[in-house]
mmCIF file of C-alpha atoms and ligand atoms in Angstrom:
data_model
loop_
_atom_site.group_PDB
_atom_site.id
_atom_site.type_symbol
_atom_site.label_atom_id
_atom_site.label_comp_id
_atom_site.label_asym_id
_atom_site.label_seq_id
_atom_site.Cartn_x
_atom_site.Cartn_y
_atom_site.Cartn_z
ATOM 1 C CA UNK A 1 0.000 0.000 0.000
ATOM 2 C CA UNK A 2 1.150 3.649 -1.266
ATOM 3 C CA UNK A 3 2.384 5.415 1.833
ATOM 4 C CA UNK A 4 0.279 8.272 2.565
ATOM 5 C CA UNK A 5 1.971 11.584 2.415
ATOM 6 C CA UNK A 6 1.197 14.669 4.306
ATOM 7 C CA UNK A 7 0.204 17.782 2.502
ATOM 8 C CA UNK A 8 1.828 20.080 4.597
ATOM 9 C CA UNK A 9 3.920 19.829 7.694
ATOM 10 C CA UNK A 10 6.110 21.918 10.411
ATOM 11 C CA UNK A 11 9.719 22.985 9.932
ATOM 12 C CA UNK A 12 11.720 25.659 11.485
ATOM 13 C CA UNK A 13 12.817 27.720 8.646
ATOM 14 C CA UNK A 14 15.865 30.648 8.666
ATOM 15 C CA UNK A 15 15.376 33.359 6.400
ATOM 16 C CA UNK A 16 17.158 36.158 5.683
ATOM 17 C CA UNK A 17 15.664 39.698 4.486
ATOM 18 C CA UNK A 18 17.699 43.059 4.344
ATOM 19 C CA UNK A 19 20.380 41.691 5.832
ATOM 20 C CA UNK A 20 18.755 40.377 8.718
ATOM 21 C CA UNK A 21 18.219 36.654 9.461
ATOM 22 C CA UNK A 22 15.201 35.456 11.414
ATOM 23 C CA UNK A 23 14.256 31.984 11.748
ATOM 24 C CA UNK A 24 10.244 30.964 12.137
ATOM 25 C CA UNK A 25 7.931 27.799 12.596
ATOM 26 C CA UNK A 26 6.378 27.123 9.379
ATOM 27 C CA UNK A 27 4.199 24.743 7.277
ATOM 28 C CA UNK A 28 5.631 23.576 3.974
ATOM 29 C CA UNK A 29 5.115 21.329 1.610
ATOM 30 C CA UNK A 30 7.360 18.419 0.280
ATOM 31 C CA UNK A 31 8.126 20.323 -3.070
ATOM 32 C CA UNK A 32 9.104 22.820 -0.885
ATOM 33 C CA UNK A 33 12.040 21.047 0.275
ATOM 34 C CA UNK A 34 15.417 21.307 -1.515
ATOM 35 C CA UNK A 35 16.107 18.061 -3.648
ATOM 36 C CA UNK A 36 16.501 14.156 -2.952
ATOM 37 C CA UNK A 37 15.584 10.370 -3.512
ATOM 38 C CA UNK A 38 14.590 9.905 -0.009
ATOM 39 C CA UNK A 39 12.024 10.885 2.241
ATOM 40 C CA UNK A 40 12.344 10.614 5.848
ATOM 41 C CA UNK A 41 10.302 11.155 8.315
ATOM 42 C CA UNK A 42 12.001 12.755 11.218
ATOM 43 C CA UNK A 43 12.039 11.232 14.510
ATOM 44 C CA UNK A 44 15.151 12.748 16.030
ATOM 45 C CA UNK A 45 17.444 16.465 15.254
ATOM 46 C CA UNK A 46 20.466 16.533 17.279
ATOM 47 C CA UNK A 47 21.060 20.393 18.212
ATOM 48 C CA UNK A 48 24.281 20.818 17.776
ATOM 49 C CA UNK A 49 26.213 24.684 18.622
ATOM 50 C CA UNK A 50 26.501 25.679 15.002
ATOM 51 C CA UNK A 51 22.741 24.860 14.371
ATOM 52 C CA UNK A 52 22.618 27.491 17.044
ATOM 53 C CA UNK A 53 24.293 30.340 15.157
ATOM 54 C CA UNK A 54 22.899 29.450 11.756
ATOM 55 C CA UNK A 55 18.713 30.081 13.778
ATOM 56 C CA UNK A 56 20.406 33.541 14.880
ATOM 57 C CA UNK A 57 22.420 34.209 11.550
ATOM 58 C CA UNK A 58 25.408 34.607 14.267
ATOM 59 C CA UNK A 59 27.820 32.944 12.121
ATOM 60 C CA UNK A 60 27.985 32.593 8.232
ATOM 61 C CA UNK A 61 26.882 29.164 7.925
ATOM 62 C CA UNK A 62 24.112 28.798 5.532
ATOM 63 C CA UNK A 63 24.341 29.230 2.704
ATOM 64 C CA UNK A 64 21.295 30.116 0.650
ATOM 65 C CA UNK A 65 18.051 30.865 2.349
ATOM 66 C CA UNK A 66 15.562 30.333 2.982
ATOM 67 C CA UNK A 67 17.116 27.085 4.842
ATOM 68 C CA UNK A 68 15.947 24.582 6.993
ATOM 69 C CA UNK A 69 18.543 24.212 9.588
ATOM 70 C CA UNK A 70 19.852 21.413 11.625
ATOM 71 C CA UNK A 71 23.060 19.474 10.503
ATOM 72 C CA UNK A 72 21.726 16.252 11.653
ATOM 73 C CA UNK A 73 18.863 13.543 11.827
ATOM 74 C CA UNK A 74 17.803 10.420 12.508
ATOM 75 C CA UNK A 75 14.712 9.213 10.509
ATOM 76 C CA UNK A 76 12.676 5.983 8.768
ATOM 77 C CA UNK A 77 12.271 6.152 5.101
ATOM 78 C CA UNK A 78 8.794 7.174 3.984
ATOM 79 C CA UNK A 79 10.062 6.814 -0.019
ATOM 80 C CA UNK A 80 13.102 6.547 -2.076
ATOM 81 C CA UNK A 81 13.345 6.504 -5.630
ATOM 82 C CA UNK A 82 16.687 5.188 -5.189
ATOM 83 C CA UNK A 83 16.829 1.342 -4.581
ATOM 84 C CA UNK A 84 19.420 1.451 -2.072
ATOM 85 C CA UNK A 85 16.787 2.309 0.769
ATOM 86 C CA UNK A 86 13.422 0.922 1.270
ATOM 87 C CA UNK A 87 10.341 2.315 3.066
ATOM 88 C CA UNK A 88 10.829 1.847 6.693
ATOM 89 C CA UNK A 89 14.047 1.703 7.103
ATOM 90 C CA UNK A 90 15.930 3.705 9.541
ATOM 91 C CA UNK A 91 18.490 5.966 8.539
ATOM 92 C CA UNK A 92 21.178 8.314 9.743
ATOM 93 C CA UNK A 93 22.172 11.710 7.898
ATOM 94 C CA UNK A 94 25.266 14.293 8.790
ATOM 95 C CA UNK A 95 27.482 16.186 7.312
ATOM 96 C CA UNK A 96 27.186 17.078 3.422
ATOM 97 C CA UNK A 97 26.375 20.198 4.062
ATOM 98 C CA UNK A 98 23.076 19.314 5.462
ATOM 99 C CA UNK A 99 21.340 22.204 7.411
ATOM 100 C CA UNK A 100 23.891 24.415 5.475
ATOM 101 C CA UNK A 101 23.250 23.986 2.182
ATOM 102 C CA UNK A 102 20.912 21.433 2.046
ATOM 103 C CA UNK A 103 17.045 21.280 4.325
ATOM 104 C CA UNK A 104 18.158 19.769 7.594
ATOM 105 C CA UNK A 105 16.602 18.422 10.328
ATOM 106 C CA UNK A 106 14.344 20.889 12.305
ATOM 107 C CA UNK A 107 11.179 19.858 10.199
ATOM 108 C CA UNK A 108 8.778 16.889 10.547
ATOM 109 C CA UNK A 109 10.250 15.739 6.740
ATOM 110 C CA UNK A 110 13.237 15.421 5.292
ATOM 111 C CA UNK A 111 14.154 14.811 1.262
ATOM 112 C CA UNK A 112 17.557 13.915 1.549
ATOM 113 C CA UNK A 113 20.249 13.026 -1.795
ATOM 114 C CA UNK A 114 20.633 8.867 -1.713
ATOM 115 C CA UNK A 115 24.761 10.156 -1.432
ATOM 116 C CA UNK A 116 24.412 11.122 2.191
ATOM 117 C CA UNK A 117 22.126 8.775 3.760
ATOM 118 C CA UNK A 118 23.571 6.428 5.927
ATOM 119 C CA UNK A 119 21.209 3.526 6.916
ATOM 120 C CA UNK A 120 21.841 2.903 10.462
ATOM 121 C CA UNK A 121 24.741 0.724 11.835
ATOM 122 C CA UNK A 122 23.718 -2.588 13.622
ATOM 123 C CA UNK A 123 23.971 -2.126 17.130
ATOM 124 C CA UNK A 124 22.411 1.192 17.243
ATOM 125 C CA UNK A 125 18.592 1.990 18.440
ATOM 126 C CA UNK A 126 17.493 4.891 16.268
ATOM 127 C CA UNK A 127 17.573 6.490 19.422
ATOM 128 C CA UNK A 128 20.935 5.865 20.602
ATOM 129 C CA UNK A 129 22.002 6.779 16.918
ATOM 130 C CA UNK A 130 20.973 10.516 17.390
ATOM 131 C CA UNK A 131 22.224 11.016 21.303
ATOM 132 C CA UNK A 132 25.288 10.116 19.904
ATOM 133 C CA UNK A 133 24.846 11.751 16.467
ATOM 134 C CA UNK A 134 27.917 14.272 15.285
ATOM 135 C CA UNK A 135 29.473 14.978 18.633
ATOM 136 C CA UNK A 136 30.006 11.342 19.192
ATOM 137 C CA UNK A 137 31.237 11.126 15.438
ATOM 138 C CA UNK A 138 33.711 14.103 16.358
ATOM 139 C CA UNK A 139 35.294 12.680 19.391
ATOM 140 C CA UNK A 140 35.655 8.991 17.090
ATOM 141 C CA UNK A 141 37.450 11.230 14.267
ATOM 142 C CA UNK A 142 39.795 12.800 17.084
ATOM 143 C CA UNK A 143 40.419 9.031 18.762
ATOM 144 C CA UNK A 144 41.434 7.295 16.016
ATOM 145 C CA UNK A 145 43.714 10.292 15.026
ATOM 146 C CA UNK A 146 45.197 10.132 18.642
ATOM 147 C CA UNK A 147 45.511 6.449 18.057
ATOM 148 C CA UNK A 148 47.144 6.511 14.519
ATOM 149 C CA UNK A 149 49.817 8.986 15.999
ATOM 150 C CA UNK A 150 50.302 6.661 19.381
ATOM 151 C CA UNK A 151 48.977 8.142 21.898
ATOM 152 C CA UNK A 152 48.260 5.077 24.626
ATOM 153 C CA UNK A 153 46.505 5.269 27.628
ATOM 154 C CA UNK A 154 49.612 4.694 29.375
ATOM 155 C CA UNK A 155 50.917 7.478 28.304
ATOM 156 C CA UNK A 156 48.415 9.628 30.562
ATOM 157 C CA UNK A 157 45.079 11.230 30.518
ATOM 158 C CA UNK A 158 43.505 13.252 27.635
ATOM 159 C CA UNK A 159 42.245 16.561 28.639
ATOM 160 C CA UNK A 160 38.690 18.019 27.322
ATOM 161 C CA UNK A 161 37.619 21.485 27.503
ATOM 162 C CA UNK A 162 34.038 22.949 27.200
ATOM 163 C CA UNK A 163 33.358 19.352 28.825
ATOM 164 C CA UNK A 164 29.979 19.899 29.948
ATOM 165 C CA UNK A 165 28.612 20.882 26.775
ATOM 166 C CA UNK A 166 27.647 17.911 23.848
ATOM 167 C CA UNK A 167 30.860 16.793 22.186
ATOM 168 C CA UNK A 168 32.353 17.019 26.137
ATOM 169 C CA UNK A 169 29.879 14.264 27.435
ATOM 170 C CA UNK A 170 30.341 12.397 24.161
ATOM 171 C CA UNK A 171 34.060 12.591 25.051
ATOM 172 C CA UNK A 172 33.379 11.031 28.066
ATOM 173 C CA UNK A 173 31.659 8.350 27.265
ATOM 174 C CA UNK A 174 33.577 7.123 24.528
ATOM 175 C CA UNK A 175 37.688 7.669 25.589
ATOM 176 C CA UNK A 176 37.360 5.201 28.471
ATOM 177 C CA UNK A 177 36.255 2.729 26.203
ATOM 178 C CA UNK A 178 39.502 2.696 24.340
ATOM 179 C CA UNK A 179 40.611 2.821 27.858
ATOM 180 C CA UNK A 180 41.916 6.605 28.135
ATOM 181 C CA UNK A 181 41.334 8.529 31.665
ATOM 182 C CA UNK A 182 39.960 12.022 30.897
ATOM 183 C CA UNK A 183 40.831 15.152 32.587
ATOM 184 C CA UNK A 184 37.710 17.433 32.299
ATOM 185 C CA UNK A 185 37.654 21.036 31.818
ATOM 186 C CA UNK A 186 34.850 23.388 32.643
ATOM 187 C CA UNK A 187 34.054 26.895 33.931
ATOM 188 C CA UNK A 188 31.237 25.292 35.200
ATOM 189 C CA UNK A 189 32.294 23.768 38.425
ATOM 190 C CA UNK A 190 29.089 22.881 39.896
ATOM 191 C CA UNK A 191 28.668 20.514 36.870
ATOM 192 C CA UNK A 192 31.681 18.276 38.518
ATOM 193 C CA UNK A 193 29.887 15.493 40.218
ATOM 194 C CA UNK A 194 27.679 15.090 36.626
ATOM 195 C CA UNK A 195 31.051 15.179 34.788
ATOM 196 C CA UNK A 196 32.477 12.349 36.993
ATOM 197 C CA UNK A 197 29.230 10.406 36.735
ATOM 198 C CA UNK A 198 29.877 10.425 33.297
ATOM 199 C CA UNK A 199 33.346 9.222 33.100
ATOM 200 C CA UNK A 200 35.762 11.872 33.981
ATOM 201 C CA UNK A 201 38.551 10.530 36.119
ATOM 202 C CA UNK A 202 39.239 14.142 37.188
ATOM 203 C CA UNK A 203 38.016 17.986 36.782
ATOM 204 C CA UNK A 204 40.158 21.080 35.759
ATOM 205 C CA UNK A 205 38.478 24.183 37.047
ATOM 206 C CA UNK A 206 38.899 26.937 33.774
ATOM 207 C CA UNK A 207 39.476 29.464 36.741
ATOM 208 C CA UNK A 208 42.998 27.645 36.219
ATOM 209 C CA UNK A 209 43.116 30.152 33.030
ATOM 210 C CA UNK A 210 43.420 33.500 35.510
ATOM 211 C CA UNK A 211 46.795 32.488 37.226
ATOM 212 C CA UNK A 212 50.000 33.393 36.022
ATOM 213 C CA UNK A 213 50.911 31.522 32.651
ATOM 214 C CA UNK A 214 53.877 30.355 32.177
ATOM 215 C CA UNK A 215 55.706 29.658 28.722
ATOM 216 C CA UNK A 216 55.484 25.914 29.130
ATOM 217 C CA UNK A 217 53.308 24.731 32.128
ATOM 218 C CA UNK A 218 53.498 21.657 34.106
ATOM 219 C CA UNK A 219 53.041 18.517 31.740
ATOM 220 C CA UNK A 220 50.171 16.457 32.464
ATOM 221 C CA UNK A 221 48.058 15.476 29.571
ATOM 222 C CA UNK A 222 49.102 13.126 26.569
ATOM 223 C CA UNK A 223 46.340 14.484 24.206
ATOM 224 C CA UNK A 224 43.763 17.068 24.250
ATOM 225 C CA UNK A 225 40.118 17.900 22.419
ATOM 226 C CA UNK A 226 39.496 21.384 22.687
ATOM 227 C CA UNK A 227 36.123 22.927 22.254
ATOM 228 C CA UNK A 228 36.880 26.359 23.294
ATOM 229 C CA UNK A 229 39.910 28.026 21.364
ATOM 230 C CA UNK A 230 41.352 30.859 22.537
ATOM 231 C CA UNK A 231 43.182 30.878 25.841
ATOM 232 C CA UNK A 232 42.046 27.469 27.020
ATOM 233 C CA UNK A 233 43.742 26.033 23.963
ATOM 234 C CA UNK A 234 46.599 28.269 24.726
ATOM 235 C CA UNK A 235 47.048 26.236 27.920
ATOM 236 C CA UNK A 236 46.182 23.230 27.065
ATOM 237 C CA UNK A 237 48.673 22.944 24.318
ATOM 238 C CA UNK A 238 50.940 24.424 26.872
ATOM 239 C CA UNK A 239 50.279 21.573 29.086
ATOM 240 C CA UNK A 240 50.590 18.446 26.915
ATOM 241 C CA UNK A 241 53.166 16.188 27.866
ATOM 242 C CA UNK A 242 56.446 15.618 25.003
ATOM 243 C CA UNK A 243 55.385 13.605 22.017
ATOM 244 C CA UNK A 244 51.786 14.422 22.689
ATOM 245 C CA UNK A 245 48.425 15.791 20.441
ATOM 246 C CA UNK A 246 45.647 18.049 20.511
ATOM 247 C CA UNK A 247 42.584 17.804 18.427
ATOM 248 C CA UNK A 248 41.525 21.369 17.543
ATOM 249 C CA UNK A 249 37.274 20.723 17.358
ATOM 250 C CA UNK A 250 35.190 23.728 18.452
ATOM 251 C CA UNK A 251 35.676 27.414 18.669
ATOM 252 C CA UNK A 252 32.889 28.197 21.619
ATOM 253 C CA UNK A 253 34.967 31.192 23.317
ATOM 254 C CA UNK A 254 36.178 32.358 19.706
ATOM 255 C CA UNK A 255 38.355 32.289 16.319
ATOM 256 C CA UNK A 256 41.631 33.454 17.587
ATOM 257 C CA UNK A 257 44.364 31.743 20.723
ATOM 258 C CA UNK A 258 47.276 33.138 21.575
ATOM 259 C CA UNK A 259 50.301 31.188 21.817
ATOM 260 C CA UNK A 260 53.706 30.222 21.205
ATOM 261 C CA UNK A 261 56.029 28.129 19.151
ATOM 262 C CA UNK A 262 57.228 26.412 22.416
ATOM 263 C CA UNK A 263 54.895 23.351 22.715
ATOM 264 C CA UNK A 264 55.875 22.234 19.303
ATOM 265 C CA UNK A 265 59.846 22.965 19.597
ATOM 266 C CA UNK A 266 60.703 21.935 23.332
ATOM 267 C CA UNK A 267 57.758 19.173 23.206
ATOM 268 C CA UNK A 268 57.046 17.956 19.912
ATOM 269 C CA UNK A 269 52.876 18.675 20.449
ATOM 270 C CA UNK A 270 51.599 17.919 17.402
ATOM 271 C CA UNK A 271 48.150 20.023 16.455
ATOM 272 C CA UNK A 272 45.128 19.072 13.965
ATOM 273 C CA UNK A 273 41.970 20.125 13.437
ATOM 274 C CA UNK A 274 38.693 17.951 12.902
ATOM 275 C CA UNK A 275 35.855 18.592 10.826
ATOM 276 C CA UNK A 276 33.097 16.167 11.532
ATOM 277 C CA UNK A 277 32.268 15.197 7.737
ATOM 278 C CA UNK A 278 33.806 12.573 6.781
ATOM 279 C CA UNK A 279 34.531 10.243 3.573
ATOM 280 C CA UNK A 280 31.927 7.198 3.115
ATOM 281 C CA UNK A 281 34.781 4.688 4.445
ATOM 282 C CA UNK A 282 35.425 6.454 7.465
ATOM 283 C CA UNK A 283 32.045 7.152 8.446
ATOM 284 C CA UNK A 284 31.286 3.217 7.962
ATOM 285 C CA UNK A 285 34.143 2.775 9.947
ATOM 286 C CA UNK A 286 33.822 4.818 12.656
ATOM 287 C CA UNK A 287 30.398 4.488 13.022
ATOM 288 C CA UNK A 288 30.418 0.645 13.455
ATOM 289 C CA UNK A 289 32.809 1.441 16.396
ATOM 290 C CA UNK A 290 30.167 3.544 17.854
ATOM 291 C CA UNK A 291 28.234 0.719 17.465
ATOM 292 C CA UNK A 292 30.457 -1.428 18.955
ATOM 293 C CA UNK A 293 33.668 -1.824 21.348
ATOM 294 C CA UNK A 294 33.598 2.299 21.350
ATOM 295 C CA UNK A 295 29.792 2.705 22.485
ATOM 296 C CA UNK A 296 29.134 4.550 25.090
ATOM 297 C CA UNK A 297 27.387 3.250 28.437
ATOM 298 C CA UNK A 298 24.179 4.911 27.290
ATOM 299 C CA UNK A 299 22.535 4.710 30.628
ATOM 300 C CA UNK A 300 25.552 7.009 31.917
ATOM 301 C CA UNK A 301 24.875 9.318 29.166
ATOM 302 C CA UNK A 302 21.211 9.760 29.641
ATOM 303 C CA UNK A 303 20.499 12.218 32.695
ATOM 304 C CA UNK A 304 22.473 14.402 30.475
ATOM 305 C CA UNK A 305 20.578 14.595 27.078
ATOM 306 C CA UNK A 306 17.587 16.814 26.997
ATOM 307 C CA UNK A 307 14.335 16.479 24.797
ATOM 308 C CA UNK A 308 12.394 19.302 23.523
ATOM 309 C CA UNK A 309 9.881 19.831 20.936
ATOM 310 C CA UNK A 310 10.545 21.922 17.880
ATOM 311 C CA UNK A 311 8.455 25.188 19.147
ATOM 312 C CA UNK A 312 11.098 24.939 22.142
ATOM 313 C CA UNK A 313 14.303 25.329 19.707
ATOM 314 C CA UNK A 314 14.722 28.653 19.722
ATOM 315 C CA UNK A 315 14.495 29.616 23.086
ATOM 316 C CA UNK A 316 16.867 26.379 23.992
ATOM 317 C CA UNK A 317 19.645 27.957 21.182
ATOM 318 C CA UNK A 318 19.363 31.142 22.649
ATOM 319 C CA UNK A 319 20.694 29.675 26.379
ATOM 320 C CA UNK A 320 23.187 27.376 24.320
ATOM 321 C CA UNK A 321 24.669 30.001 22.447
ATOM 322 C CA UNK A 322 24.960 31.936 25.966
ATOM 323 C CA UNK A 323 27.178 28.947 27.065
ATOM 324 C CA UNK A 324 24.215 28.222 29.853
ATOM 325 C CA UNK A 325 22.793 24.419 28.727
ATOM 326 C CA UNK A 326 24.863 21.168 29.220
ATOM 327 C CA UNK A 327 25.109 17.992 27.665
ATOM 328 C CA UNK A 328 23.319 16.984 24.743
ATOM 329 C CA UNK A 329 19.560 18.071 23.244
ATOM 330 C CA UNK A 330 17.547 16.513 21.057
ATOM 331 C CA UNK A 331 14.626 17.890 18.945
ATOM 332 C CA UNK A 332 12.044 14.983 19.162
ATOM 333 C CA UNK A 333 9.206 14.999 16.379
ATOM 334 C CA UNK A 334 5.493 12.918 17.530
ATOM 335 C CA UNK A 335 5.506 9.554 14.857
HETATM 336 N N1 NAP B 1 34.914 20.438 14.084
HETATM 337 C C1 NAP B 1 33.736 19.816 14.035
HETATM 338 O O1 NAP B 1 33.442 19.074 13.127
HETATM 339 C C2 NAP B 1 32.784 20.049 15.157
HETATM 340 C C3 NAP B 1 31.782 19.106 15.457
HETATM 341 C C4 NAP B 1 30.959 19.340 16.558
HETATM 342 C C5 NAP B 1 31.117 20.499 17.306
HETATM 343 N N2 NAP B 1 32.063 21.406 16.957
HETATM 344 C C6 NAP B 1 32.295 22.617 17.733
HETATM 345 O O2 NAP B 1 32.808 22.197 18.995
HETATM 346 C C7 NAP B 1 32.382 23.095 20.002
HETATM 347 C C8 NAP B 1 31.642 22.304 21.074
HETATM 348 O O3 NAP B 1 30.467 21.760 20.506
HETATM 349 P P1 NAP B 1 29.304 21.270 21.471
HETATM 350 O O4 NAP B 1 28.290 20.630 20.607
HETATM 351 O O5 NAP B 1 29.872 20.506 22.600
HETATM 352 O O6 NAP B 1 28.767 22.670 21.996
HETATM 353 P P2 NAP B 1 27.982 22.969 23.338
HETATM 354 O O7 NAP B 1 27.153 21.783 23.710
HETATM 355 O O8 NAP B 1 27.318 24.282 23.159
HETATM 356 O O9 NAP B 1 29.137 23.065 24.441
HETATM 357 C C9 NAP B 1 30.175 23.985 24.359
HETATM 358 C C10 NAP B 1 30.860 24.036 25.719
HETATM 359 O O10 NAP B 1 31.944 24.952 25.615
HETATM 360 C C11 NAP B 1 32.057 25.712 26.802
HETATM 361 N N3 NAP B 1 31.838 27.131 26.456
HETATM 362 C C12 NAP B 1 30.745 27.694 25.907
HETATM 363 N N4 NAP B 1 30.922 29.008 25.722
HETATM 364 C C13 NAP B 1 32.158 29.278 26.157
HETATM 365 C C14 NAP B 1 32.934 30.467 26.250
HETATM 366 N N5 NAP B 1 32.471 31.641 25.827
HETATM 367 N N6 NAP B 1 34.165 30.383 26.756
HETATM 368 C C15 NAP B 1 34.648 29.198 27.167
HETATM 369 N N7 NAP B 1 33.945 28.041 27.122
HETATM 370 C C16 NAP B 1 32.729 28.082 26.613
HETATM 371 C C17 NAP B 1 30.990 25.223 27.759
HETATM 372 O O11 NAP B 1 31.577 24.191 28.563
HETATM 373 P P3 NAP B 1 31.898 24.429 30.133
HETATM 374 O O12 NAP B 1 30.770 25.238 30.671
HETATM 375 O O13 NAP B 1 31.981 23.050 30.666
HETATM 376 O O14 NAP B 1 33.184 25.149 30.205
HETATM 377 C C18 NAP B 1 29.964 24.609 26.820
HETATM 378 O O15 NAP B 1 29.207 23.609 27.447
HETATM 379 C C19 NAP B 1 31.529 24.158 19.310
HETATM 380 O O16 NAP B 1 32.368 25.245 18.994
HETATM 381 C C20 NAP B 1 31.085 23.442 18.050
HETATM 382 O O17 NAP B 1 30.758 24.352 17.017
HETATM 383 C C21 NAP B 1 32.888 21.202 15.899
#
């Protein structure tokens, strides 16, 4: 039997007009949607920072508008005219510029290009598949970087900054599974006992960033994944051990860090950057590890991950972009 389609349904939608960009609840149409062989039906958006700026046109990140944002979602397949999915299946899509320049997921439907659908890896409940969505993705790109260069667990703990926020508890939950301690940083200290609970083996007050800095400081970690930039990645690059990485991923106190050539002269620190969009084989890859020996503990993970409705999004990316949610949030859509 055909699979009834709705004539119109709810999106959040970001336009921009004289220069201005304002993003409003909205009913569309399918047609309305840019182009793809699949339909999904939305179940799950993960709300990720950048989602955050595009809603508030903070950042140049769409675009063409208007734009549906949302750079990730986790759906079943209502149609596909391309034989590689079949109605009802469920599916995983990130990266590709979706919710940039591509309709993302803040809408009850998504027509998605057959090229960056990823049908979901065994071992994952659709649900677990979008708490762990692109921040858990992240963190997997920055491990197996750590890995390929030799970091070992032995070798010490890796340090995280912005650790309360989504890619931070994703952090947490997956580096002890490859059997690395993590050393969590946050200027929110009253989030400490939550941040242990999830799997830090110890907390770095950011209040650490006001004292005196030194040219080198003591060494402690033997990698680092640093949300923040600026002065926190400043110190934590100052505070790798010899030999050591850090994984450049987010920029949620801003574009610019000071620093100095010392780290990579008198220590050999080696520094990369991640971008969470990834070839097919690597996504395949790293996603079955999700799935697998590098899941998280889910149940550890869940008193952190929020669920809101789409009429709540706004609001919600207005206290994330003010640095004043933690852990993860999920838009969830009625089936
Ligand atoms: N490269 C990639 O592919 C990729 C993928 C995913 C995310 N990201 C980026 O990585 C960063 C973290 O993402 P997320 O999803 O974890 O974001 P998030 O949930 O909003 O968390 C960011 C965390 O950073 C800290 N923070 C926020 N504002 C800050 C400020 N002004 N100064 C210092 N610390 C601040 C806070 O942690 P504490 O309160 O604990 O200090 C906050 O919880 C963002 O910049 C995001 O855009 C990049």
């Amino acid at each position: 039997m055909p699979t009834a389609l709705p004539e119109n349904f709810q999106v959040l939608r970001t336009h921009q007009a004289d220069g201005a960009v304002q993003s409003r609840l909205e009913r569309v149409r399918i047609d309305d949607l840019s182009p793809g062989e699949v339909l999904v039906r939305v179940r799950y958006a993960g709300v990720n920072y950048k989602d955050c700026l595009s809603l508030y046109g903070q950042a140049r990140i769409i675009t063409e508008f208007p734009r549906i944002a949302g750079i990730e979602l986790v759906g079943q397949v209502l149609q596909s005219s391309d034989p590689s999915f079949t109605p009802g299946q469920d599916v995983l899509v990130h990266g590709f510029q979706t919710g940039i320049a591509f309709d993302g997921g803040f809408a009850e439907y998504a027509r998605v290009p057959a090229g960056h659908v990823h049908a979901l890896p065994p071992g994952l409940s659709p649900h677990e598949a979008a708490v762990l969505g692109v921040p858990a993705f992240t963190v997997a790109m920055a491990l197996e970087r750590f890995l390929e260069l030799g970091v070992t667990p032995q070798a010490g703990p890796v340090a995280l900054s912005g650790a309360s926020g989504a890619v931070g508890l994703m952090a947490l939950g997956i580096l002890p599974r490859a059997g690395f301690g993590v050393a969590a940083m946050t200027r929110r200290m009253e989030q400490a006992d939550a941040l242990r609970a999830a799997g830090a083996t110890e907390v770095i007050d950011a209040a650490v960033l006001q004292q005196p800095q030194r040219p080198l400081e003591k060494p402690r970690f033997a990698a680092a994944i640093d949300n923040v930039g600026g002065a926190t990645l400043s110190w934590l690059l100052r505070s790798l051990k010899d030999g050591s990485c850090l994984a450049s991923v987010g920029n949620a106190g801003g574009n610019e860090f000071p620093g100095s050539v010392l780290p990579f002269i008198m220590r050999r620190v080696q520094m990369f950057g991640i971008v969470a969009n990834a070839p097919w084989d690597q996504r395949r890859r790293l996603w079955a590890r999700l799935a697998s020996d590098w899941k998280p503990d889910m149940e550890c993970l869940m008193p952190q991950v929020r669920h809101i409705a789409l009429d709540e999004l706004l609001g919600h990316a207005q206290q994330q972009l003010q640095g004043a949610v933690s852990g993860r949030t999920l838009v969830e859509f009625p089936q």
